XYZ file of C-alpha atoms in Angstrom:
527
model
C 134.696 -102.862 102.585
C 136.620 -100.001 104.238
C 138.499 -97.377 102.837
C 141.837 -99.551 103.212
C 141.052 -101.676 101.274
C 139.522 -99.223 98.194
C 142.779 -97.644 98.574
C 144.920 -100.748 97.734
C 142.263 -102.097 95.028
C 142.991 -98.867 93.104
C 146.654 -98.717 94.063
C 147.517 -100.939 90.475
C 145.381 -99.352 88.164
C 146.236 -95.780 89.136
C 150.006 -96.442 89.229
C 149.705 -98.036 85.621
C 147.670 -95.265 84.127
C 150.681 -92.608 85.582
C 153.065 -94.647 84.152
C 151.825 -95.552 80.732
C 150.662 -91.581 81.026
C 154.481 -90.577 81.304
C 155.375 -93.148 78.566
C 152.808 -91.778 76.113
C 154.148 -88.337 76.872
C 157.989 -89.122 76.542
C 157.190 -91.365 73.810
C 158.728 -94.343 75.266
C 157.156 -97.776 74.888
C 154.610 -98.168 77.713
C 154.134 -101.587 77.841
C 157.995 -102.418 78.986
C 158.116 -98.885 81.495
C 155.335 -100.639 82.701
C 156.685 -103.947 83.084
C 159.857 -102.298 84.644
C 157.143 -100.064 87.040
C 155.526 -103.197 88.448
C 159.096 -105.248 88.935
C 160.076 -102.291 91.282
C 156.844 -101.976 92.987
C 156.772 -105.891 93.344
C 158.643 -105.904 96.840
C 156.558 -102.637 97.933
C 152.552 -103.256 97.769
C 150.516 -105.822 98.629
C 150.990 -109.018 97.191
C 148.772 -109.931 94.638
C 148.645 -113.935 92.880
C 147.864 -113.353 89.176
C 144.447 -114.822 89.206
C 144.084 -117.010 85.915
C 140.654 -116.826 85.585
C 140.769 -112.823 85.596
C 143.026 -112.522 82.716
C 141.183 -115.245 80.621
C 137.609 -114.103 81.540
C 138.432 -110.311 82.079
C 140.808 -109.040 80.096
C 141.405 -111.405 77.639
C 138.374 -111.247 75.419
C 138.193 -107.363 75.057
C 141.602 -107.043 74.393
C 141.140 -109.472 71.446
C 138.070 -108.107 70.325
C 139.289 -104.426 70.326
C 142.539 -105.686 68.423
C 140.245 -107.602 65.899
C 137.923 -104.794 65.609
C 140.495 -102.183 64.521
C 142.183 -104.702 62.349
C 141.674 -105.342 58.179
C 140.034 -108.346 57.576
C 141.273 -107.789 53.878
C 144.747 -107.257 54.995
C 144.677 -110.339 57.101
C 143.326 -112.567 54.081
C 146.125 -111.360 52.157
C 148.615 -112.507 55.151
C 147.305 -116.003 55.875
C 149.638 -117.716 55.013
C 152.505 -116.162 57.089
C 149.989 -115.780 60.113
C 148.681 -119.633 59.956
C 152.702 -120.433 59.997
C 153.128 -118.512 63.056
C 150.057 -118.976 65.016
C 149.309 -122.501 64.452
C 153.030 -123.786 63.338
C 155.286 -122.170 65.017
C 153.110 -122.380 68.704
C 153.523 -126.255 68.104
C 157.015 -126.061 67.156
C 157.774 -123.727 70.099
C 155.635 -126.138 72.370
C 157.915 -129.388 71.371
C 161.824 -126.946 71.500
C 161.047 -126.219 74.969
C 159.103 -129.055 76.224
C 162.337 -131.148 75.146
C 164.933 -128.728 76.335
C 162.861 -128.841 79.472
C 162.704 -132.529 79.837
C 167.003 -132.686 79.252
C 167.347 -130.032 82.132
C 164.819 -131.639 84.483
C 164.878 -135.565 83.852
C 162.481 -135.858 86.952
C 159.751 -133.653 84.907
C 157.261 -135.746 83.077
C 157.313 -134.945 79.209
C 153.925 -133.925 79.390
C 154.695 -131.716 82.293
C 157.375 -130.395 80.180
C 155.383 -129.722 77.177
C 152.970 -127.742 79.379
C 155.586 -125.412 79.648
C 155.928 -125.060 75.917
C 152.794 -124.070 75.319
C 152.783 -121.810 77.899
C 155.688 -119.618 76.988
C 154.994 -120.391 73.274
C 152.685 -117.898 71.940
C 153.745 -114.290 71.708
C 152.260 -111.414 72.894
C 152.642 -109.023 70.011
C 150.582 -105.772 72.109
C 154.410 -104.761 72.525
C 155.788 -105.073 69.412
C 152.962 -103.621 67.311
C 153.243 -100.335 69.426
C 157.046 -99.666 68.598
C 156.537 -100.880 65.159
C 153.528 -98.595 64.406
C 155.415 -95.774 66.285
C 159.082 -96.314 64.217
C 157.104 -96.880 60.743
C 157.439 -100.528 60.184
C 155.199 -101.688 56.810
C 151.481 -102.248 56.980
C 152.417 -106.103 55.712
C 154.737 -106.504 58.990
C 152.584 -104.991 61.748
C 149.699 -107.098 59.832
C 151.314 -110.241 60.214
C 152.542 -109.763 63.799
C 148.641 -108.462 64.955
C 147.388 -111.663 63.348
C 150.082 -113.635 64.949
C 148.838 -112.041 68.210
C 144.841 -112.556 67.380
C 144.804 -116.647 66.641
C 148.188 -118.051 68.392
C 146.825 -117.649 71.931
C 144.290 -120.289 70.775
C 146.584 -123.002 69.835
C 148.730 -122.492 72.513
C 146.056 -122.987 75.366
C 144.542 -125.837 73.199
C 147.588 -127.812 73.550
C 148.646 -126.071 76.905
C 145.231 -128.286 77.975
C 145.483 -131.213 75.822
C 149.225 -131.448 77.959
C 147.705 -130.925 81.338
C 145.494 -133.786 80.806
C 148.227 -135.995 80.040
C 150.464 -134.684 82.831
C 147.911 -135.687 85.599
C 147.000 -138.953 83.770
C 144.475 -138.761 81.918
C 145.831 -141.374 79.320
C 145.750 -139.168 76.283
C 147.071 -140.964 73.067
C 148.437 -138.504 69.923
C 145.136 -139.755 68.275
C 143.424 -137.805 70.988
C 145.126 -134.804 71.142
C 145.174 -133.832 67.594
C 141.140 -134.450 67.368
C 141.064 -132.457 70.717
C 142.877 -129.353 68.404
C 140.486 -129.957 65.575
C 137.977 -129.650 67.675
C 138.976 -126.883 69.485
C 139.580 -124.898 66.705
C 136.891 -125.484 63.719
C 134.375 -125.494 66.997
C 135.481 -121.781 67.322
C 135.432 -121.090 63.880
C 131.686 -122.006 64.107
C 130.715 -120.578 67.068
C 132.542 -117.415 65.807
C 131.159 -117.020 62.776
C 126.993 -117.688 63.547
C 127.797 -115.530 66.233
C 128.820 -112.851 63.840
C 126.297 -112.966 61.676
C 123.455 -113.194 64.206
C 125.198 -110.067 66.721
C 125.744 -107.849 63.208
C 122.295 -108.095 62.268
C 121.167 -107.540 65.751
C 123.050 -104.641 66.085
C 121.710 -103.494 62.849
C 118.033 -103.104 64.507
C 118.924 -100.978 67.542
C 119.510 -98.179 65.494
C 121.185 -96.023 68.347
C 124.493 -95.576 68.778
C 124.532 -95.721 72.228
C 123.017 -98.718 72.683
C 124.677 -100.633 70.203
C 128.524 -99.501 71.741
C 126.856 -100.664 75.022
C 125.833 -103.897 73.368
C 129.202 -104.110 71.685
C 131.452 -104.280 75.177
C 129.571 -107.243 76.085
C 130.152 -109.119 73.146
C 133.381 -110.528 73.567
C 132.700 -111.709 76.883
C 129.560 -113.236 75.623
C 130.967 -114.455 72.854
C 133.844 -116.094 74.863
C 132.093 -117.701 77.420
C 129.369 -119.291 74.715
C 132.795 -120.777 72.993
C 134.110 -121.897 76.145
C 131.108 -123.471 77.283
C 131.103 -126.162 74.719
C 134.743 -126.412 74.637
C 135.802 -125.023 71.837
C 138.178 -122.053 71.039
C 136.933 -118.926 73.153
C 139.796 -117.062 71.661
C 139.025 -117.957 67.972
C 135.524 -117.058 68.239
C 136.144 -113.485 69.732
C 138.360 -112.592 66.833
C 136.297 -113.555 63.971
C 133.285 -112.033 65.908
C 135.381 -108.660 66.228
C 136.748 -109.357 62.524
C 133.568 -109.525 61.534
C 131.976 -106.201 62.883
C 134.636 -104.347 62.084
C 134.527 -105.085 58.537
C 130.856 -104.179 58.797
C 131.847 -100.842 60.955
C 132.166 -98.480 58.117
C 128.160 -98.953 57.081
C 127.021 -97.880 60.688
C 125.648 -94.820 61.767
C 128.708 -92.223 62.275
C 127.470 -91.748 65.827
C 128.109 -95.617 66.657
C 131.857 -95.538 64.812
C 132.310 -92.184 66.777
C 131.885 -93.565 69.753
C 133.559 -97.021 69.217
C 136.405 -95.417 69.018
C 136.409 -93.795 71.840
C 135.194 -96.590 73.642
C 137.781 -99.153 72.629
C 140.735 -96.951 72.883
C 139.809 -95.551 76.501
C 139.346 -99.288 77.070
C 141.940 -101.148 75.912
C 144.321 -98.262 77.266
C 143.014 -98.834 80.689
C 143.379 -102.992 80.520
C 146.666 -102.898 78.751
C 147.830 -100.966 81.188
C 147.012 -103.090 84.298
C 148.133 -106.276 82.434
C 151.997 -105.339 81.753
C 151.860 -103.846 85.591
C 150.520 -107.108 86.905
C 153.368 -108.892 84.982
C 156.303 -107.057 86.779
C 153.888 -107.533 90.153
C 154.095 -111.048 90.007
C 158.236 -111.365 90.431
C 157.911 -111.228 94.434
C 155.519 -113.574 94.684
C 157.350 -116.204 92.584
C 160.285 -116.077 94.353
C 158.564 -116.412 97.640
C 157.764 -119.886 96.458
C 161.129 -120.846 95.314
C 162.679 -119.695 98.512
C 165.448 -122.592 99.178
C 166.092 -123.732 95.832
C 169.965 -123.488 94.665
C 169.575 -119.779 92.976
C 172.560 -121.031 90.094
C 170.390 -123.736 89.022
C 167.503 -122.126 88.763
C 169.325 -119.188 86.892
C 171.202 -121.676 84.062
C 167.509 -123.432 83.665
C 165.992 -119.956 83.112
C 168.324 -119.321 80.173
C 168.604 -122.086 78.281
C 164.689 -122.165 78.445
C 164.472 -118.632 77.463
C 167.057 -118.619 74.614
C 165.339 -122.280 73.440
C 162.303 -119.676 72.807
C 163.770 -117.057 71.269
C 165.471 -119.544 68.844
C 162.714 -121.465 68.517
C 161.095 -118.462 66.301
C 164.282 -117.846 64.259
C 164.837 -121.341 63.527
C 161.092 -121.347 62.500
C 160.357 -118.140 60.885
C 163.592 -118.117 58.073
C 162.774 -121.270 56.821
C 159.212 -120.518 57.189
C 159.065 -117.832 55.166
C 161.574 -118.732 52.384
C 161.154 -122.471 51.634
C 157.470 -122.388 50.759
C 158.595 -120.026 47.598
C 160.890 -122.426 46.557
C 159.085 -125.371 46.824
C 155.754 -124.005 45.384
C 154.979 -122.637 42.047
C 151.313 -121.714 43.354
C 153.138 -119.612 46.040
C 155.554 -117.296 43.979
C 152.188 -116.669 41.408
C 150.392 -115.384 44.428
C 152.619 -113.747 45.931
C 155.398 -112.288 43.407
C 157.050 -110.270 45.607
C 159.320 -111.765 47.803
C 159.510 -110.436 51.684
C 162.752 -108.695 52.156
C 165.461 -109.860 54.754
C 165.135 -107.054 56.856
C 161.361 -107.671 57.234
C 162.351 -111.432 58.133
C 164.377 -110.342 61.065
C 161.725 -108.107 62.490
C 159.242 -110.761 62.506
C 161.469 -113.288 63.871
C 162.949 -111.119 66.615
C 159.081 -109.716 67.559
C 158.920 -112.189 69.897
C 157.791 -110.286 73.255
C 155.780 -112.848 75.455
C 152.805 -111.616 77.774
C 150.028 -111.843 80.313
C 148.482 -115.112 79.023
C 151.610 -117.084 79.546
C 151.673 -115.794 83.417
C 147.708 -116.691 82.993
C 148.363 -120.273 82.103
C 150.754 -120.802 84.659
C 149.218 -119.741 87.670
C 146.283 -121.932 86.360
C 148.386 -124.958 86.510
C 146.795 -127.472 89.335
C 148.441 -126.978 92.674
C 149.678 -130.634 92.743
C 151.027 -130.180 88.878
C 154.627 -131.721 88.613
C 156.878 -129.117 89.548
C 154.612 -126.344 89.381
C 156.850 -123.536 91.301
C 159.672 -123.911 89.165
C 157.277 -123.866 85.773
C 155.643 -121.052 86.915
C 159.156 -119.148 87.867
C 160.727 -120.273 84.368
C 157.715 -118.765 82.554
C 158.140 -115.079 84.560
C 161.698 -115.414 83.287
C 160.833 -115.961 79.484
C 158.212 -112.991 80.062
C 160.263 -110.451 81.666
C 163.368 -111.296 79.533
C 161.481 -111.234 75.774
C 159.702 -107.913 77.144
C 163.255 -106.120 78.673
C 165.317 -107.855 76.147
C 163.884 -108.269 72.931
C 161.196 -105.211 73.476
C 164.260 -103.099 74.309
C 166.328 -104.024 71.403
C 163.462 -103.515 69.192
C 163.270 -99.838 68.317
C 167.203 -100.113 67.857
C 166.937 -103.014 65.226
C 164.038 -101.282 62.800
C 166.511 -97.955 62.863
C 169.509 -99.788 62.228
C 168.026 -101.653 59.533
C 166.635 -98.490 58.262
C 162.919 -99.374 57.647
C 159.953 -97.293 56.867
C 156.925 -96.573 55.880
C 157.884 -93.920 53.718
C 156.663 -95.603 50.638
C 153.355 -96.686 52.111
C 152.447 -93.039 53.423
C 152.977 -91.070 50.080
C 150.268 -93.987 48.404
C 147.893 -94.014 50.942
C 148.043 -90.201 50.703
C 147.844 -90.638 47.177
C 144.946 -93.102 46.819
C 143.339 -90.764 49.544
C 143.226 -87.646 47.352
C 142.014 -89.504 44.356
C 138.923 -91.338 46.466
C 138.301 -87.772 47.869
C 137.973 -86.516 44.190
C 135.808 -88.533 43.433
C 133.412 -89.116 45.989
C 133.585 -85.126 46.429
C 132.784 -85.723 42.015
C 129.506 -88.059 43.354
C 128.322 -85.338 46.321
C 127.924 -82.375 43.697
C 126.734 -84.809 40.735
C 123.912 -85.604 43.446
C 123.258 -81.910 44.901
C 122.739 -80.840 40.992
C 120.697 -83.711 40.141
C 118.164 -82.610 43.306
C 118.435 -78.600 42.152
C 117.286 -79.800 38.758
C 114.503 -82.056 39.974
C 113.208 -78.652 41.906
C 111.575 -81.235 44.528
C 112.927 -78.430 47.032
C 113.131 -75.015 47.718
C 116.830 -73.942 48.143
C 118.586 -70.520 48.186
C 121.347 -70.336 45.394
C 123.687 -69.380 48.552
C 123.090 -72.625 50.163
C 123.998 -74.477 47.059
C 127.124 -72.760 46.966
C 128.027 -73.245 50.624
C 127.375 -77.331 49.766
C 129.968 -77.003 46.702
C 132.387 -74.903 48.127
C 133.059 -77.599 51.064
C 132.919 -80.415 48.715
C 135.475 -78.780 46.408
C 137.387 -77.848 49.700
C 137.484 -81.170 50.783
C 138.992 -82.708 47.620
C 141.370 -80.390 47.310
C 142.372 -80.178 50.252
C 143.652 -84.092 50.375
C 145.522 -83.328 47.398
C 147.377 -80.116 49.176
C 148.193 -82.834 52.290
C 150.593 -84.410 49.599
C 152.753 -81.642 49.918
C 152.648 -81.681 53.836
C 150.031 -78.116 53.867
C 152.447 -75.772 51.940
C 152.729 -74.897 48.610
C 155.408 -74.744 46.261
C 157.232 -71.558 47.677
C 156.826 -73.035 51.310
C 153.569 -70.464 51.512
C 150.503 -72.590 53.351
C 147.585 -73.402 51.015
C 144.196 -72.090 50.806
C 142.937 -75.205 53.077
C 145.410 -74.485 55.714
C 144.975 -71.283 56.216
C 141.413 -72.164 56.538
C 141.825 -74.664 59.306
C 144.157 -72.217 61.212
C 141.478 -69.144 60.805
C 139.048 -71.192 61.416
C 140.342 -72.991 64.877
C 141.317 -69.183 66.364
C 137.626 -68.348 65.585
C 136.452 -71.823 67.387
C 138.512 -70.943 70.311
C 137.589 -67.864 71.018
C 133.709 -68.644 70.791
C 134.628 -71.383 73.281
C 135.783 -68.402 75.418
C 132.464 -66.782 75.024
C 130.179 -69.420 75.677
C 132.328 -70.592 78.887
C 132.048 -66.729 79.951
C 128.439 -67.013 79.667
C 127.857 -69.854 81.700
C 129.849 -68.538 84.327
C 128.022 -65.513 84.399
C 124.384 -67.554 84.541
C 123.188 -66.577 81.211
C 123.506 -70.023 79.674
C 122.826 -72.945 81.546
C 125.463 -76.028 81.954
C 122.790 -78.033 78.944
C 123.079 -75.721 76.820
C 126.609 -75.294 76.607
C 126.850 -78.984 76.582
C 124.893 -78.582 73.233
C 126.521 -75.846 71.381
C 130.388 -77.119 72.855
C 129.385 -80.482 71.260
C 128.584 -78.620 67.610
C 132.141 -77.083 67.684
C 133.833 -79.886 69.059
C 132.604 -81.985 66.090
C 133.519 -79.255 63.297
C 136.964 -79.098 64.907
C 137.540 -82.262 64.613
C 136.132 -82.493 61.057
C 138.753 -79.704 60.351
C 141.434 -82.116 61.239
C 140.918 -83.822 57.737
C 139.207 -81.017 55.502
């Protein structure tokens, strides 16, 4: 390989990491500067066919499993409902809306052809919308319903994405057929998932080094995927319960191995995320090389009516959705008493942003599929418009509709302090029951060092309440600390990087001590 073609194989990923860099930095939403970056490069570099099999295989199963990992299996429980409405229910719905609507505008398309395209475009991508909502403050019960949205829809979608494939090229498949297809599909990766979990936990369990096991860990989701896949069930389905799993078991780990994962997964998923909203805006030259000579008006009128059959397809499905089980069901008001407020219903039904998998399933439609050019150009236009559009008009809908987090922050902050109290209450209950037992030998001084920072610690989530200042404005004890005590950090940085220069330390050994005071600052960032 020569140096050309290095140069254009890194052209995409280092033009995606400058632009999500800038986004970060301006605090603009990457994934749609992105998007926008790639549609403006599109004429400009090479081109480059969105290769199915990369985004399924590649970056597919990590992005799931990082998602999964950092998400609340508790939280997700408690959101079932609502997330087995959209990921299961409204996929299907969105599937038959546009496979119909298709069908009217293209009589010549076979209904199963048609219905490909539904499942295609039906399942959101909700990487987009999670990022401005968790940015703007939307309500941990929102974000958690559009991340588990995101985390099992992409399975029912390609389930019946395939099941409609089959029966577009003639493969004689009845209703019968396709729904034991689904159920297969699905409970298949339910299993999978779940052995999987339990066997990988333990097994990560024995390696006892945290290296090792976050080495072990970014090979799980592929593994797990392919396994899934290879028996034909749901590849998606097992990844998340896998990642579920683990990272409901995270917290008992070592603290090297969570240290680490979370470097790992957010250097990671940073790094695919932004190739995968690039690659989308790449892919607009391409397309429309293949539709050169088709009548540009009739293309454009069958682009939006399919794209606003989508977007309508989720309002249509989410407001009833979300209301009419409450009044139909006595068993759903007990369990959930609190009913979801209007303004949370139109987030969640205008969170709609479609991604990379839809361009995935696309391109992986057969080359002699029914009308496969103009599918694949009517799914770049549901993509790009719900990401531009609706990802656009997102930020300006939560602040119009004034919603926050306000709420949420003071109890978490609250509930914080308390469980600091009182596991600072079990540290010293501990360190006095081992001075009593006189099994060792300890100085009185290092006692008090021990309850000093415990009592430090617990107050010092109690002073965060008031945002680090006391009642007069003055800072508190713990804030001054952290201040003091960063100067002093940075100036024996200064020291130690002065002695290396001048050969009296070598490189290891300031490797060593830099990795001491790296760790206490960042412990200082919650004491």
């Amino acid at each position: 390989m020569n140096q050309a073609s290095v140069l254009q194989i890194l052209v995409v990923p280092v033009i995606a990491i400058a632009v999500a860099a800038v986004a970060r930095r301006r605090g603009w939403s990457a994934p749609l500067l992105l998007v926008l970056a790639g549609l403006v490069l599109s004429p400009l570099v090479p081109q480059y066919e969105l290769d199915p099999e990369l985004v399924l295989l590649v970056f597919l199963p990590p992005l799931l499993y990082s998602a999964a990992i950092e998400s609340s299996y508790l939280r997700l429980k408690a959101v079932r409902r609502p997330v087995a409405l959209l990921s299961v229910g409204l996929v299907l719905f969105t599937t038959l809306v546009v496979g119909w609507v298709t069908h009217l505008l293209l009589p010549a398309l076979p209904l199963a052809a048609a219905f490909a395209l539904g499942a295609i475009v039906a399942p959101p991508d909700a990487v987009a919308a999670v990022a401005v909502a968790r940015r703007l403050g939307l309500p941990r019960k929102v974000v958690t319903i559009l991340v588990g949205e995101s985390l099992f829809n992409d399975a029912t979608a390609l389930t019946a994405y395939r099941v409609a494939i089959a029966a577009a090229m003639g493969a004689g498949i009845t209703w019968l057929d396709a729904s034991a297809r689904f159920l297969y599909a699905a409970v298949g990766g339910v299993v999978i998932g779940v052995v999987l979990a339990w066997i990988l936990a333990r097994g990560l369990v024995l390696l006892r080094d945290s290296l090792v096991e976050n080495t072990v860990m970014l090979l799980i989701p592929f593994a797990v995927y392919l396994a899934a896949e290879s028996v034909h069930v749901s590849g998606v389905i097992a990844v998340v319960i896998v990642g579920l799993y683990i990272g409901h078991r995270l917290p008992t780990a070592a603290f090297g191995t969570r240290l680490l994962s979370d470097a790992v997964w957010r250097v990671l998923g940073f790094f695919l995320e932004s190739i995968v909203f690039v690659l989308i805006g790449l892919q607009l030259w391409p397309i429309m090389k293949a539709l050169r000579g088709a009548d540009p008006w009739n293309l454009a009128g069958m682009a939006l009516a399919v794209f606003a059959a989508t977007v309508l397809a989720r309002v249509v499905w989410v407001v009833p959705g979300i209301y009419l089980p409450r009044i139909l069901s006595r068993k759903v008001r007990r369990r959930e008493p609190n009913a979801p407020s209007w303004q949370n219903v139109v987030i969640v039904s205008w969170a709609g942003m479609r991604g990379v998998v839809s361009l995935a399933a696309a391109f992986a439609l057969p080359q002699d599929f029914p009308g496969r050019d103009t599918l694949l150009f009517l799914t770049f236009v549901v993509v790009i418009g719900t990401l531009l559009i609706q990802g656009m008009s997102f930020p300006a809908i939560i602040r119009r509709l004034k919603i926050s987090n306000e709420q949420e922050i003071f109890a978490d902050n609250l509930a914080e302090a308390a469980a600091q109290q009182a596991a600072a209450a079990a540290g010293l209950a501990r360190l006095e029951e081992l001075v009593a037992e006189g099994t060792v030998d300890v100085h009185e001084d290092v006692v008090d060092q021990l309850r000093s920072r415990s009592e430090r610690r617990a107050l010092s989530a109690w002073e965060r309440l008031g945002g680090g200042t006391g009642p007069e404005g003055e800072e508190t004890p713990s804030t001054v600390y952290r201040r003091l005590r960063r100067e002093m950090l940075a100036a024996e940085r200064e020291v130690l990087v002065r002695l290396r220069d001048e050969g009296r330390i070598d490189d290891e050994v300031l490797r060593r001590v830099m990795q001491e005071l790296d760790f206490e600052e960042a412990t200082l960032e919650r004491v």
